Short mmCIF file of C-alpha atoms in Angstrom, two decimals:
data_model
loop_
_atom_site.label_atom_id
_atom_site.label_comp_id
_atom_site.label_asym_id
_atom_site.label_seq_id
_atom_site.Cartn_x
_atom_site.Cartn_y
_atom_site.Cartn_z
CA MET A 52 -54.51 -108.01 12.07
CA LEU A 53 -52.18 -106.37 14.55
CA GLN A 54 -49.99 -103.82 12.82
CA VAL A 55 -47.05 -102.23 14.56
CA ASN A 56 -45.81 -99.52 12.28
CA ALA A 57 -42.31 -98.11 12.80
CA ILE A 58 -42.80 -97.42 16.51
CA GLY A 59 -40.12 -95.98 18.71
CA LYS A 60 -39.95 -94.94 22.33
CA ILE A 61 -37.64 -92.40 23.87
CA TYR A 62 -38.06 -92.03 27.62
CA GLN A 63 -38.04 -88.65 29.30
CA ASN A 64 -34.49 -89.20 30.50
CA GLY A 65 -33.43 -89.53 26.86
CA ALA A 66 -32.98 -93.31 26.87
CA ARG A 67 -33.90 -94.79 23.49
CA ALA A 68 -35.78 -97.90 24.53
CA LEU A 69 -37.12 -98.81 21.12
CA GLU A 70 -36.45 -97.69 17.58
CA ASN A 71 -38.32 -98.27 14.36
CA VAL A 72 -40.02 -101.56 15.17
CA THR A 73 -42.41 -102.81 12.52
CA LEU A 74 -44.45 -105.99 12.93
CA ASN A 75 -47.49 -107.43 11.22
CA VAL A 76 -49.13 -110.21 13.18
CA GLU A 77 -51.87 -112.14 11.41
CA ASP A 78 -55.15 -113.02 13.12
CA GLY A 79 -54.65 -116.10 15.25
CA GLU A 80 -50.90 -116.03 14.89
CA ILE A 81 -48.65 -116.62 17.88
CA LEU A 82 -45.65 -114.34 17.86
CA ALA A 83 -42.91 -114.71 20.44
CA VAL A 84 -40.49 -111.87 21.09
CA VAL A 85 -37.21 -112.93 22.66
CA GLY A 86 -34.13 -111.03 23.72
CA GLY A 87 -31.85 -110.29 26.64
CA SER A 88 -32.97 -108.00 29.42
CA GLY A 89 -33.08 -104.32 28.53
CA CYS A 90 -33.67 -104.91 24.82
CA GLY A 91 -37.08 -103.24 24.90
CA LYS A 92 -39.31 -106.33 24.83
CA SER A 93 -41.52 -105.15 27.65
CA THR A 94 -41.55 -101.61 26.30
CA LEU A 95 -42.82 -102.98 22.99
CA LEU A 96 -45.64 -104.79 24.75
CA ARG A 97 -46.59 -101.75 26.83
CA LEU A 98 -46.78 -99.64 23.68
CA ILE A 99 -49.00 -102.19 21.92
CA SER A 100 -51.26 -102.42 24.98
CA GLY A 101 -51.68 -98.65 25.08
CA LEU A 102 -50.39 -98.37 28.66
CA ASP A 103 -47.50 -96.27 27.36
CA ARG A 104 -47.55 -94.03 24.34
CA ALA A 105 -45.08 -94.42 21.50
CA THR A 106 -42.83 -91.47 20.68
CA THR A 107 -43.02 -92.28 16.99
CA GLY A 108 -45.04 -94.68 14.86
CA THR A 109 -48.47 -96.25 15.32
CA VAL A 110 -50.14 -99.42 16.51
CA SER A 111 -53.43 -100.64 15.08
CA VAL A 112 -55.69 -103.65 15.42
CA ASP A 113 -57.98 -104.36 12.46
CA GLY A 114 -57.46 -100.81 11.31
CA VAL A 115 -58.27 -99.21 14.69
CA THR A 116 -55.40 -97.09 15.97
CA ILE A 117 -54.42 -97.90 19.55
CA SER A 118 -53.19 -95.00 21.66
CA GLU A 119 -54.62 -96.09 25.00
CA PRO A 120 -55.95 -99.37 26.45
CA HIS A 121 -58.61 -100.79 24.16
CA PRO A 122 -61.12 -103.65 24.49
CA TYR A 123 -59.54 -105.39 21.49
CA ILE A 124 -56.36 -105.92 23.49
CA GLY A 125 -55.81 -108.01 26.61
CA LEU A 126 -52.65 -108.09 28.69
CA VAL A 127 -51.24 -110.65 31.08
CA PHE A 128 -48.46 -109.25 33.25
CA GLN A 129 -45.35 -110.96 34.49
CA GLU A 130 -46.92 -111.14 37.96
CA PRO A 131 -50.56 -112.18 38.40
CA ARG A 132 -51.50 -108.72 39.74
CA LEU A 133 -54.75 -110.02 41.19
CA LEU A 134 -56.62 -107.53 43.35
CA PRO A 135 -56.26 -108.97 46.86
CA TRP A 136 -59.60 -107.58 48.08
CA LEU A 137 -61.65 -109.40 45.43
CA SER A 138 -62.39 -113.12 45.36
CA VAL A 139 -60.87 -115.10 42.52
CA ALA A 140 -64.19 -114.89 40.66
CA GLY A 141 -64.34 -111.16 41.35
CA ASN A 142 -60.89 -110.77 39.87
CA VAL A 143 -61.74 -112.75 36.75
CA GLY A 144 -64.84 -110.62 36.24
CA PHE A 145 -63.05 -107.36 37.02
CA GLY A 146 -62.86 -106.09 33.45
CA LEU A 147 -66.00 -107.79 32.21
CA ASP A 148 -68.51 -105.20 31.10
CA GLU A 149 -71.67 -107.23 31.44
CA PRO A 150 -74.61 -105.52 33.16
CA ASP A 151 -76.66 -108.74 33.43
CA THR A 152 -75.39 -110.33 36.65
CA THR A 153 -76.46 -113.92 35.90
CA ARG A 154 -74.87 -113.69 32.47
CA LYS A 155 -71.75 -112.24 34.04
CA ALA A 156 -71.51 -114.98 36.67
CA GLN A 157 -71.96 -117.54 33.92
CA ARG A 158 -69.12 -116.13 31.84
CA ILE A 159 -66.87 -115.94 34.91
CA GLY A 160 -67.73 -119.55 35.70
CA GLU A 161 -66.85 -120.61 32.16
CA ALA A 162 -63.57 -118.74 32.25
CA LEU A 163 -62.64 -120.28 35.61
CA GLU A 164 -63.48 -123.71 34.31
CA LYS A 165 -61.31 -123.20 31.23
CA VAL A 166 -58.28 -122.49 33.39
CA GLY A 167 -59.12 -125.30 35.80
CA LEU A 168 -60.07 -123.09 38.74
CA SER A 169 -63.82 -123.71 38.98
CA ARG A 170 -63.49 -124.80 42.61
CA TYR A 171 -61.57 -121.67 43.56
CA GLY A 172 -64.01 -118.91 42.56
CA ALA A 173 -64.91 -118.07 46.15
CA ARG A 174 -61.33 -118.07 47.42
CA TRP A 175 -59.12 -115.07 48.11
CA PRO A 176 -56.08 -114.57 45.87
CA LYS A 177 -53.80 -115.11 48.88
CA GLU A 178 -55.02 -118.69 49.01
CA LEU A 179 -53.79 -119.52 45.49
CA SER A 180 -50.42 -120.95 44.49
CA GLY A 181 -48.27 -119.01 42.02
CA GLY A 182 -49.43 -121.15 39.11
CA GLN A 183 -53.08 -120.88 40.09
CA ALA A 184 -52.81 -117.11 40.47
CA GLN A 185 -51.32 -116.78 37.00
CA ARG A 186 -54.12 -118.97 35.62
CA ALA A 187 -56.64 -116.62 37.22
CA ALA A 188 -54.84 -113.69 35.59
CA LEU A 189 -55.05 -115.49 32.26
CA ALA A 190 -58.78 -116.04 32.79
CA ARG A 191 -59.23 -112.35 33.66
CA ALA A 192 -57.60 -111.33 30.39
CA LEU A 193 -59.43 -113.91 28.26
CA VAL A 194 -62.93 -113.49 29.68
CA THR A 195 -63.38 -110.19 27.82
CA ARG A 196 -62.55 -112.01 24.55
CA PRO A 197 -59.81 -109.72 23.26
CA ARG A 198 -58.72 -110.06 19.64
CA VAL A 199 -55.09 -109.69 20.64
CA LEU A 200 -53.69 -111.11 23.87
CA LEU A 201 -50.33 -109.78 25.02
CA LEU A 202 -48.29 -111.81 27.50
CA ASP A 203 -45.31 -110.24 29.25
CA GLU A 204 -43.06 -113.09 30.45
CA PRO A 205 -46.17 -114.61 32.00
CA PHE A 206 -44.60 -117.83 33.25
CA SER A 207 -41.13 -116.61 34.17
CA ALA A 208 -41.78 -116.64 37.92
CA LEU A 209 -43.00 -120.24 37.94
CA ASP A 210 -41.09 -123.47 38.47
CA ALA A 211 -40.19 -125.52 35.38
CA PHE A 212 -42.94 -128.08 35.87
CA THR A 213 -45.75 -125.55 36.37
CA ARG A 214 -44.38 -123.51 33.49
CA ALA A 215 -44.58 -126.44 31.06
CA GLU A 216 -48.08 -127.20 32.29
CA LEU A 217 -49.24 -123.63 31.74
CA GLN A 218 -47.63 -123.49 28.28
CA ASP A 219 -49.70 -126.51 27.30
CA HIS A 220 -52.70 -124.90 28.85
CA LEU A 221 -52.17 -121.67 26.97
CA LEU A 222 -52.16 -123.60 23.69
CA ASP A 223 -55.46 -125.26 24.64
CA LEU A 224 -57.02 -121.89 25.37
CA TRP A 225 -55.63 -120.41 22.16
CA ASN A 226 -57.04 -123.35 20.19
CA GLU A 227 -60.57 -122.61 21.41
CA SER A 228 -60.95 -119.08 20.08
CA ARG A 229 -57.66 -118.46 18.25
CA PRO A 230 -56.88 -114.95 19.42
CA THR A 231 -53.67 -113.34 18.20
CA LEU A 232 -50.98 -113.86 20.83
CA VAL A 233 -47.88 -111.77 21.33
CA LEU A 234 -45.66 -113.35 23.94
CA VAL A 235 -42.58 -111.70 25.34
CA THR A 236 -40.16 -114.13 26.93
CA HIS A 237 -36.51 -114.73 27.65
CA ASP A 238 -37.05 -118.47 27.51
CA ILE A 239 -36.21 -119.64 23.97
CA GLU A 240 -37.67 -123.05 24.53
CA GLU A 241 -40.95 -121.47 25.56
CA ALA A 242 -40.93 -119.30 22.44
CA LEU A 243 -40.24 -122.26 20.17
CA PHE A 244 -42.80 -124.47 21.86
CA LEU A 245 -45.60 -121.93 21.43
CA ALA A 246 -44.95 -119.58 18.55
CA ASP A 247 -45.52 -119.52 14.79
CA ARG A 248 -42.84 -116.89 14.56
CA VAL A 249 -40.01 -115.84 16.84
CA ALA A 250 -38.65 -112.31 16.67
CA VAL A 251 -35.20 -111.78 18.19
CA MET A 252 -34.64 -108.31 19.58
CA ARG A 253 -31.40 -106.54 20.18
CA PRO A 254 -30.70 -103.63 22.50
CA HIS A 255 -29.32 -100.06 22.29
CA PRO A 256 -31.71 -99.04 20.95
CA GLY A 257 -34.19 -101.88 21.08
CA ARG A 258 -35.12 -103.21 17.67
CA ILE A 259 -35.86 -106.47 15.91
CA ALA A 260 -32.69 -108.17 14.73
CA GLN A 261 -34.11 -111.24 13.06
CA ALA A 262 -37.31 -113.25 12.80
CA PHE A 263 -37.75 -116.99 12.45
CA ASP A 264 -40.81 -118.81 11.12
CA ILE A 265 -41.36 -121.94 13.16
CA THR A 266 -43.13 -124.49 11.00
CA LEU A 267 -42.84 -127.53 13.26
CA PRO A 268 -46.25 -129.16 13.78
CA ARG A 269 -47.88 -128.57 17.20
CA ARG A 270 -47.67 -130.07 20.15
CA ARG A 271 -44.00 -129.78 19.62
CA ASP A 272 -41.65 -132.21 21.23
CA ARG A 273 -39.04 -130.19 23.06
CA THR A 274 -36.53 -133.02 22.74
CA SER A 275 -36.90 -133.80 19.02
CA PRO A 276 -33.88 -133.18 16.76
CA GLU A 277 -35.91 -130.74 14.62
CA PHE A 278 -36.77 -128.70 17.71
CA GLU A 279 -33.14 -128.74 18.76
CA ALA A 280 -32.05 -127.60 15.29
CA VAL A 281 -34.36 -124.55 15.29
CA LYS A 282 -33.34 -123.79 18.83
CA ARG A 283 -29.70 -123.74 17.76
CA ASP A 284 -30.45 -121.22 15.00
CA VAL A 285 -32.35 -118.90 17.30
CA LEU A 286 -29.73 -119.19 20.03
CA ARG A 287 -27.01 -118.31 17.54
CA SER A 288 -28.93 -115.22 16.47
CA LEU A 289 -29.55 -114.25 20.08
CA ASN A 290 -25.90 -114.75 21.01
CA SER A 291 -24.76 -112.51 18.18
CA THR A 292 -27.06 -109.75 19.49
CA LEU A 293 -25.61 -110.27 22.95
CA ALA A 294 -22.08 -110.07 21.53
CA LEU A 295 -23.05 -106.80 19.84
CA HIS A 296 -24.45 -105.65 23.14
CA LYS A 297 -21.09 -106.27 24.80
CA ILE A 298 -19.15 -104.40 22.12
CA ALA A 299 -21.58 -101.48 22.37
CA SER A 300 -21.24 -101.23 26.11
CA MET B 143 -69.42 -125.69 40.62
CA SER B 144 -71.22 -127.39 43.48
CA ALA B 145 -71.83 -125.88 46.87
CA THR B 146 -70.36 -128.76 48.83
CA GLU B 147 -67.06 -128.47 47.09
CA ILE B 148 -66.55 -124.95 48.35
CA SER B 149 -68.16 -125.17 51.74
CA LEU B 150 -66.31 -128.28 52.83
CA PRO B 151 -62.83 -126.82 53.35
CA GLU B 152 -64.29 -123.63 54.79
CA ALA B 153 -66.38 -125.54 57.30
CA MET B 154 -63.28 -127.44 58.32
CA ASP B 155 -61.38 -124.22 58.76
CA GLU B 156 -64.09 -122.84 60.98
CA GLN B 157 -64.20 -125.95 63.09
CA ARG B 158 -60.51 -125.88 63.58
CA SER B 159 -60.37 -122.23 64.51
CA ALA B 160 -63.38 -122.53 66.80
CA ALA B 161 -61.55 -125.18 68.73
CA ARG B 162 -58.24 -123.37 68.77
CA ILE B 163 -58.81 -119.65 69.24
CA PRO B 164 -60.61 -119.43 72.62
CA LYS B 165 -57.86 -121.30 74.42
CA SER B 166 -55.01 -119.15 73.13
CA ARG B 167 -57.18 -116.03 73.43
CA LEU B 168 -57.90 -116.77 77.05
CA LYS B 169 -54.24 -117.30 77.72
CA SER B 170 -53.25 -114.00 76.09
CA VAL B 171 -55.97 -112.13 78.01
CA TRP B 172 -54.67 -113.61 81.24
CA LEU B 173 -51.12 -112.63 80.41
CA GLY B 174 -52.34 -109.12 79.57
CA VAL B 175 -54.08 -108.52 82.94
CA LEU B 176 -51.46 -110.24 85.05
CA LEU B 177 -49.26 -107.19 85.60
CA PRO B 178 -51.95 -104.58 86.45
CA LEU B 179 -53.72 -107.10 88.69
CA LEU B 180 -50.52 -107.81 90.57
CA LEU B 181 -49.78 -104.11 91.05
CA ALA B 182 -53.35 -103.44 92.26
CA LEU B 183 -53.11 -106.25 94.79
CA LEU B 184 -49.76 -105.00 96.04
CA TRP B 185 -51.10 -101.47 96.47
CA GLU B 186 -54.22 -102.68 98.23
CA ALA B 187 -52.11 -104.78 100.59
CA SER B 188 -49.70 -101.95 101.35
CA VAL B 189 -52.59 -99.63 102.34
CA ARG B 190 -54.38 -102.33 104.35
CA THR B 191 -51.24 -103.15 106.30
CA GLY B 192 -50.65 -99.47 107.02
CA LEU B 193 -47.45 -99.33 104.98
CA THR B 194 -48.84 -96.31 103.08
CA SER B 195 -51.70 -94.00 103.97
CA GLY B 196 -53.49 -94.09 100.60
CA ARG B 197 -54.65 -90.50 101.06
CA LEU B 198 -53.25 -89.23 97.75
CA MET B 199 -53.17 -92.61 96.07
CA PRO B 200 -56.33 -94.42 97.16
CA PRO B 201 -56.32 -98.21 97.05
CA PRO B 202 -58.25 -100.09 94.34
CA SER B 203 -61.12 -100.92 96.66
CA ARG B 204 -61.82 -97.22 97.30
CA ILE B 205 -61.69 -96.42 93.59
CA ILE B 206 -64.13 -99.23 92.86
CA THR B 207 -66.47 -97.95 95.57
CA THR B 208 -66.32 -94.45 94.11
CA LEU B 209 -67.03 -95.79 90.64
CA TRP B 210 -69.92 -97.80 92.01
CA ASN B 211 -71.41 -94.80 93.80
CA LEU B 212 -71.09 -92.62 90.72
CA TRP B 213 -72.76 -95.35 88.71
CA GLN B 214 -75.56 -95.83 91.25
CA SER B 215 -76.40 -92.15 91.32
CA GLY B 216 -76.54 -92.09 87.52
CA GLU B 217 -73.84 -89.41 87.42
CA LEU B 218 -71.34 -91.64 85.69
CA THR B 219 -73.74 -92.35 82.83
CA THR B 220 -74.34 -88.61 82.33
CA HIS B 221 -70.61 -87.88 82.24
CA ILE B 222 -69.82 -90.76 79.92
CA ALA B 223 -72.66 -89.78 77.60
CA ALA B 224 -71.52 -86.15 77.45
CA THR B 225 -67.90 -87.03 76.76
CA THR B 226 -68.71 -89.76 74.24
CA LEU B 227 -71.04 -87.47 72.33
CA ARG B 228 -68.31 -84.81 72.09
CA VAL B 229 -65.72 -87.33 70.94
CA PHE B 230 -68.11 -88.84 68.46
CA SER B 231 -69.14 -85.48 66.94
CA GLY B 232 -65.55 -84.24 66.76
CA PHE B 233 -64.34 -87.56 65.38
CA ALA B 234 -67.01 -87.66 62.68
CA LEU B 235 -66.29 -84.09 61.62
CA GLY B 236 -62.49 -84.45 61.67
CA ALA B 237 -62.53 -87.86 59.98
CA ILE B 238 -64.82 -86.76 57.14
CA ILE B 239 -62.83 -83.62 56.36
CA GLY B 240 -59.53 -85.47 56.81
CA THR B 241 -60.65 -88.21 54.42
CA LEU B 242 -61.74 -85.73 51.76
CA PHE B 243 -58.56 -83.67 51.91
CA GLY B 244 -56.38 -86.78 52.15
CA ALA B 245 -58.02 -88.36 49.10
CA LEU B 246 -57.77 -85.12 47.15
CA THR B 247 -54.09 -84.48 47.87
CA GLY B 248 -53.22 -88.14 47.40
CA TYR B 249 -54.94 -88.35 44.04
CA SER B 250 -54.14 -84.99 42.48
CA LEU B 251 -50.64 -83.60 42.23
CA LEU B 252 -52.00 -80.08 41.80
CA ALA B 253 -54.10 -80.33 44.98
CA ARG B 254 -51.12 -81.72 46.86
CA ARG B 255 -48.84 -78.88 45.82
CA LEU B 256 -51.53 -76.35 46.60
CA LEU B 257 -52.83 -77.65 49.95
CA ASP B 258 -50.26 -79.90 51.56
CA PRO B 259 -47.70 -77.23 52.57
CA SER B 260 -50.36 -75.16 54.35
CA LEU B 261 -51.86 -78.19 56.05
CA GLN B 262 -48.42 -79.34 57.20
CA ALA B 263 -47.77 -75.89 58.61
CA LEU B 264 -51.08 -75.98 60.49
CA ARG B 265 -50.19 -79.43 61.76
CA ALA B 266 -47.03 -78.02 63.33
CA ILE B 267 -49.17 -75.86 65.64
CA PRO B 268 -49.88 -77.64 68.95
CA SER B 269 -53.63 -78.12 68.71
CA ILE B 270 -54.20 -76.90 72.27
CA ALA B 271 -52.95 -73.51 71.08
CA TRP B 272 -56.24 -73.12 69.23
CA VAL B 273 -58.26 -73.22 72.45
CA PRO B 274 -58.37 -69.47 73.20
CA LEU B 275 -59.25 -68.67 69.62
CA PHE B 276 -61.95 -71.33 69.43
CA ILE B 277 -63.47 -69.99 72.62
CA LEU B 278 -63.51 -66.47 71.19
CA TRP B 279 -64.97 -67.66 67.91
CA LEU B 280 -67.36 -70.38 69.01
CA GLY B 281 -68.08 -69.66 72.66
CA ILE B 282 -67.47 -71.80 75.71
CA PHE B 283 -70.11 -74.43 74.99
CA GLU B 284 -70.15 -77.50 72.78
CA GLU B 285 -69.05 -75.95 69.47
CA SER B 286 -65.55 -74.99 70.59
CA LYS B 287 -65.01 -78.39 72.20
CA VAL B 288 -66.14 -80.31 69.13
CA ALA B 289 -63.97 -78.06 66.95
CA LEU B 290 -60.87 -78.79 69.03
CA ILE B 291 -61.48 -82.54 68.92
CA ALA B 292 -62.10 -82.36 65.18
CA VAL B 293 -58.76 -80.61 64.67
CA GLY B 294 -57.05 -83.34 66.66
CA VAL B 295 -58.71 -86.09 64.62
CA PHE B 296 -58.21 -84.36 61.27
CA PHE B 297 -54.42 -84.59 61.01
CA PRO B 298 -53.78 -88.29 61.54
CA VAL B 299 -56.67 -89.13 59.21
CA TYR B 300 -55.48 -86.64 56.58
CA LEU B 301 -51.89 -87.88 56.71
CA GLY B 302 -52.95 -91.52 56.71
CA VAL B 303 -55.28 -91.24 53.73
CA SER B 304 -52.99 -89.02 51.69
CA GLY B 305 -49.96 -91.24 52.27
CA ALA B 306 -51.93 -94.41 51.59
CA VAL B 307 -53.30 -93.15 48.27
CA LEU B 308 -49.81 -92.07 47.22
CA SER B 309 -48.34 -95.46 48.00
CA VAL B 310 -50.89 -97.61 46.15
CA ASP B 311 -48.94 -100.05 43.98
CA ARG B 312 -48.54 -98.74 40.42
CA LYS B 313 -48.86 -102.31 39.17
CA ILE B 314 -52.36 -102.63 40.57
CA VAL B 315 -53.35 -99.25 39.18
CA GLU B 316 -52.21 -100.49 35.76
CA VAL B 317 -54.67 -103.37 36.02
CA GLY B 318 -57.37 -100.73 36.31
CA ARG B 319 -55.92 -98.82 33.36
CA ILE B 320 -55.75 -101.87 31.09
CA PHE B 321 -59.49 -102.34 31.72
CA ARG B 322 -60.00 -98.65 30.92
CA LEU B 323 -61.15 -97.47 34.35
CA SER B 324 -60.80 -93.77 34.73
CA GLY B 325 -61.32 -91.08 37.34
CA PHE B 326 -64.11 -92.01 39.70
CA GLU B 327 -64.18 -95.71 38.75
CA LEU B 328 -60.44 -96.00 39.34
CA VAL B 329 -60.86 -94.41 42.77
CA ARG B 330 -63.85 -96.58 43.67
CA ARG B 331 -62.63 -99.93 42.38
CA ILE B 332 -58.86 -99.72 42.91
CA LEU B 333 -57.69 -96.87 45.14
CA LEU B 334 -60.32 -97.04 47.90
CA PRO B 335 -60.10 -100.77 48.55
CA ALA B 336 -56.32 -100.63 48.30
CA VAL B 337 -56.04 -97.94 50.99
CA LEU B 338 -58.69 -99.45 53.29
CA PRO B 339 -56.26 -101.20 55.70
CA SER B 340 -54.19 -98.05 56.27
CA TYR B 341 -57.38 -95.99 56.38
CA ILE B 342 -58.69 -98.04 59.29
CA ILE B 343 -55.39 -97.51 61.12
CA ALA B 344 -55.60 -93.77 60.44
CA LEU B 345 -59.14 -93.69 61.79
CA ARG B 346 -58.08 -95.59 64.90
CA SER B 347 -55.22 -93.22 65.66
CA GLY B 348 -57.59 -90.33 64.95
CA LEU B 349 -60.08 -91.73 67.43
CA GLY B 350 -57.30 -92.11 70.00
CA LEU B 351 -56.40 -88.45 69.58
CA GLY B 352 -60.09 -87.60 69.86
CA TRP B 353 -60.15 -89.09 73.37
CA MET B 354 -57.01 -87.17 74.19
CA PHE B 355 -58.40 -83.86 73.06
CA VAL B 356 -61.76 -84.26 74.74
CA VAL B 357 -59.96 -83.94 78.08
CA ALA B 358 -58.31 -80.72 76.98
CA ALA B 359 -61.66 -79.51 75.70
CA GLU B 360 -63.40 -80.31 78.96
CA PHE B 361 -60.64 -78.67 80.97
CA MET B 362 -61.54 -75.40 79.30
CA GLY B 363 -64.79 -75.36 81.20
CA ALA B 364 -67.51 -77.95 81.30
CA SER B 365 -70.28 -78.79 83.71
CA GLU B 366 -70.37 -82.43 82.77
CA GLY B 367 -68.17 -85.02 81.20
CA LEU B 368 -65.29 -87.18 82.38
CA GLY B 369 -62.91 -84.23 82.06
CA TYR B 370 -65.13 -82.30 84.43
CA LEU B 371 -64.90 -85.19 86.89
CA LEU B 372 -61.10 -84.84 86.72
CA VAL B 373 -61.09 -81.09 87.37
CA ASP B 374 -63.73 -81.43 90.05
CA GLY B 375 -61.73 -84.19 91.76
CA GLN B 376 -58.65 -82.01 91.79
CA GLN B 377 -60.40 -78.90 93.13
CA LEU B 378 -62.20 -80.80 95.87
CA GLY B 379 -59.23 -83.04 96.71
CA LYS B 380 -60.84 -86.31 95.67
CA PRO B 381 -58.07 -88.45 94.12
CA ASP B 382 -60.39 -91.48 94.07
CA GLN B 383 -62.74 -89.59 91.74
CA ILE B 384 -59.83 -88.60 89.48
CA LEU B 385 -58.68 -92.20 89.26
CA ALA B 386 -62.24 -93.39 88.68
CA ALA B 387 -62.51 -91.00 85.72
CA ILE B 388 -59.13 -92.09 84.39
CA ILE B 389 -60.15 -95.74 84.55
CA THR B 390 -63.41 -94.94 82.82
CA PHE B 391 -61.44 -93.21 80.06
CA ALA B 392 -59.28 -96.28 79.66
CA ILE B 393 -62.27 -98.56 79.43
CA ILE B 394 -64.41 -96.59 76.96
CA GLY B 395 -61.37 -95.58 74.91
CA LYS B 396 -60.39 -99.21 74.52
CA LEU B 397 -64.00 -100.23 73.86
CA SER B 398 -64.49 -97.64 71.13
CA ASP B 399 -61.22 -98.66 69.48
CA SER B 400 -62.18 -102.34 69.60
CA LEU B 401 -65.58 -101.45 68.17
CA LEU B 402 -64.00 -99.60 65.26
CA ALA B 403 -61.60 -102.49 64.63
CA ALA B 404 -64.46 -105.00 64.81
CA ILE B 405 -66.58 -103.02 62.33
CA ALA B 406 -63.63 -102.90 59.93
CA ALA B 407 -62.58 -106.54 60.30
CA PRO B 408 -65.08 -108.08 57.83
CA PHE B 409 -63.82 -105.72 55.10
CA LEU B 410 -60.21 -106.72 55.66
CA ARG B 411 -60.47 -110.50 55.58
CA TRP B 412 -58.60 -110.54 52.27
CA GLU B 413 -55.43 -109.15 53.83
CA ASP B 414 -52.41 -111.40 53.64
CA ARG B 415 -50.55 -110.29 56.70
CA PHE B 416 -47.88 -111.32 59.08
CA GLY B 417 -49.72 -110.90 62.38
CA ARG B 418 -53.26 -112.14 62.94
CA GLU B 419 -54.03 -110.82 66.38
CA ALA B 420 -52.88 -107.76 68.21
#
């Protein structure tokens, strides 16, 4: 279980990015965190990943306290961040700690196949499309089999069609090994399509305003009335945080 | 994954480029030599027709004859070998030290604050100003010459490496951090490959300066080398010999630069850049 216990982050310039955020995410749960820009979503993810250190509070996975990057936790960034000097296969295997080279190549091959890139292993990253590059980044994070996978607006730079395709794909991948997913997004539809629970954040300082359990059966139909109804609720909550934001500033 | 699936598009690429590059290459080479060729012909014609005497500025044919004679007697080979060896030794020394200091000051804030101000101050000294001191310290033979060339090579390499390490994208470094690379591994797997393109450019400008400084070094007294040919040509009033040495400099300088670029090219195929050819 991923436990985020009353964490807060105050940056060196005094900005309070996050205050007293507590979250318990069950094994295999998909949690989506939504909110306007500047509400601390990305900060939250960076603290969980161990890239940044929380000013207060703790993060733990299965009882292990996380204060720096840890093999239990994988992270997919907003941009693919592939290393341009490595082939696609080299990128996917970048974080794979497997001394046996045949075994390593095999695992890379499997990971590439899972994201539909088996023909692209020998290519350079510059030869991939945006969607393909983000798939490779997904494979790089999943190949090490993390217990918790963090995704920081992973599909926000893609066109609507590719985005929907990758959302489907992410669910397929999740179904195979059921890692815990924490997805930060500003796309409510994306959150509702994927998540078991949606946490709405509000800014100044960043904190969780409200959480919604999404019980609709999966693959959710984005156009069904039930989907629309939940979307309305979440939107209303989000809008009230935005209204607060305006009053505050 | 089957081999044919990968090799097919690559083979097609190769075929296409094999058919395309030579033609455009040839054209660009032709365009490149057009101007000097035209000027040479004009000068030759003006001397032949008696328009100019060509005493101080010998025509191309005389320069070629001089080059040929120097080559035939084996002198040219000796001079080229001496100069190239000096440049190579000085370049190796300057490049290695420049790389080490550049990597250190780029990577560590403490090292940068400690070393960079002094190195920048030393850089402000015109390198030729070291000549008298190097001669006093190291004598008039090879050591002082190699030292001067090394100083010339050091600074561009140092600046290039240090600046390149500093400007490595934080986002890419974070990829290394998320996979828990630290210290040496981070340098080896992220920083070094990331700075490679600018490193090659730094090495090339260092090598260029090396060729520049070898002349200064050989002016301070040498019995062989292309710089000696220059001084000798001036003292004995042989402008054709001076021009022959200058042309030789141009040729081996360009060759060594192309060699360095060619050695580096296979390591830089991943680059996604605007311009393909220089």
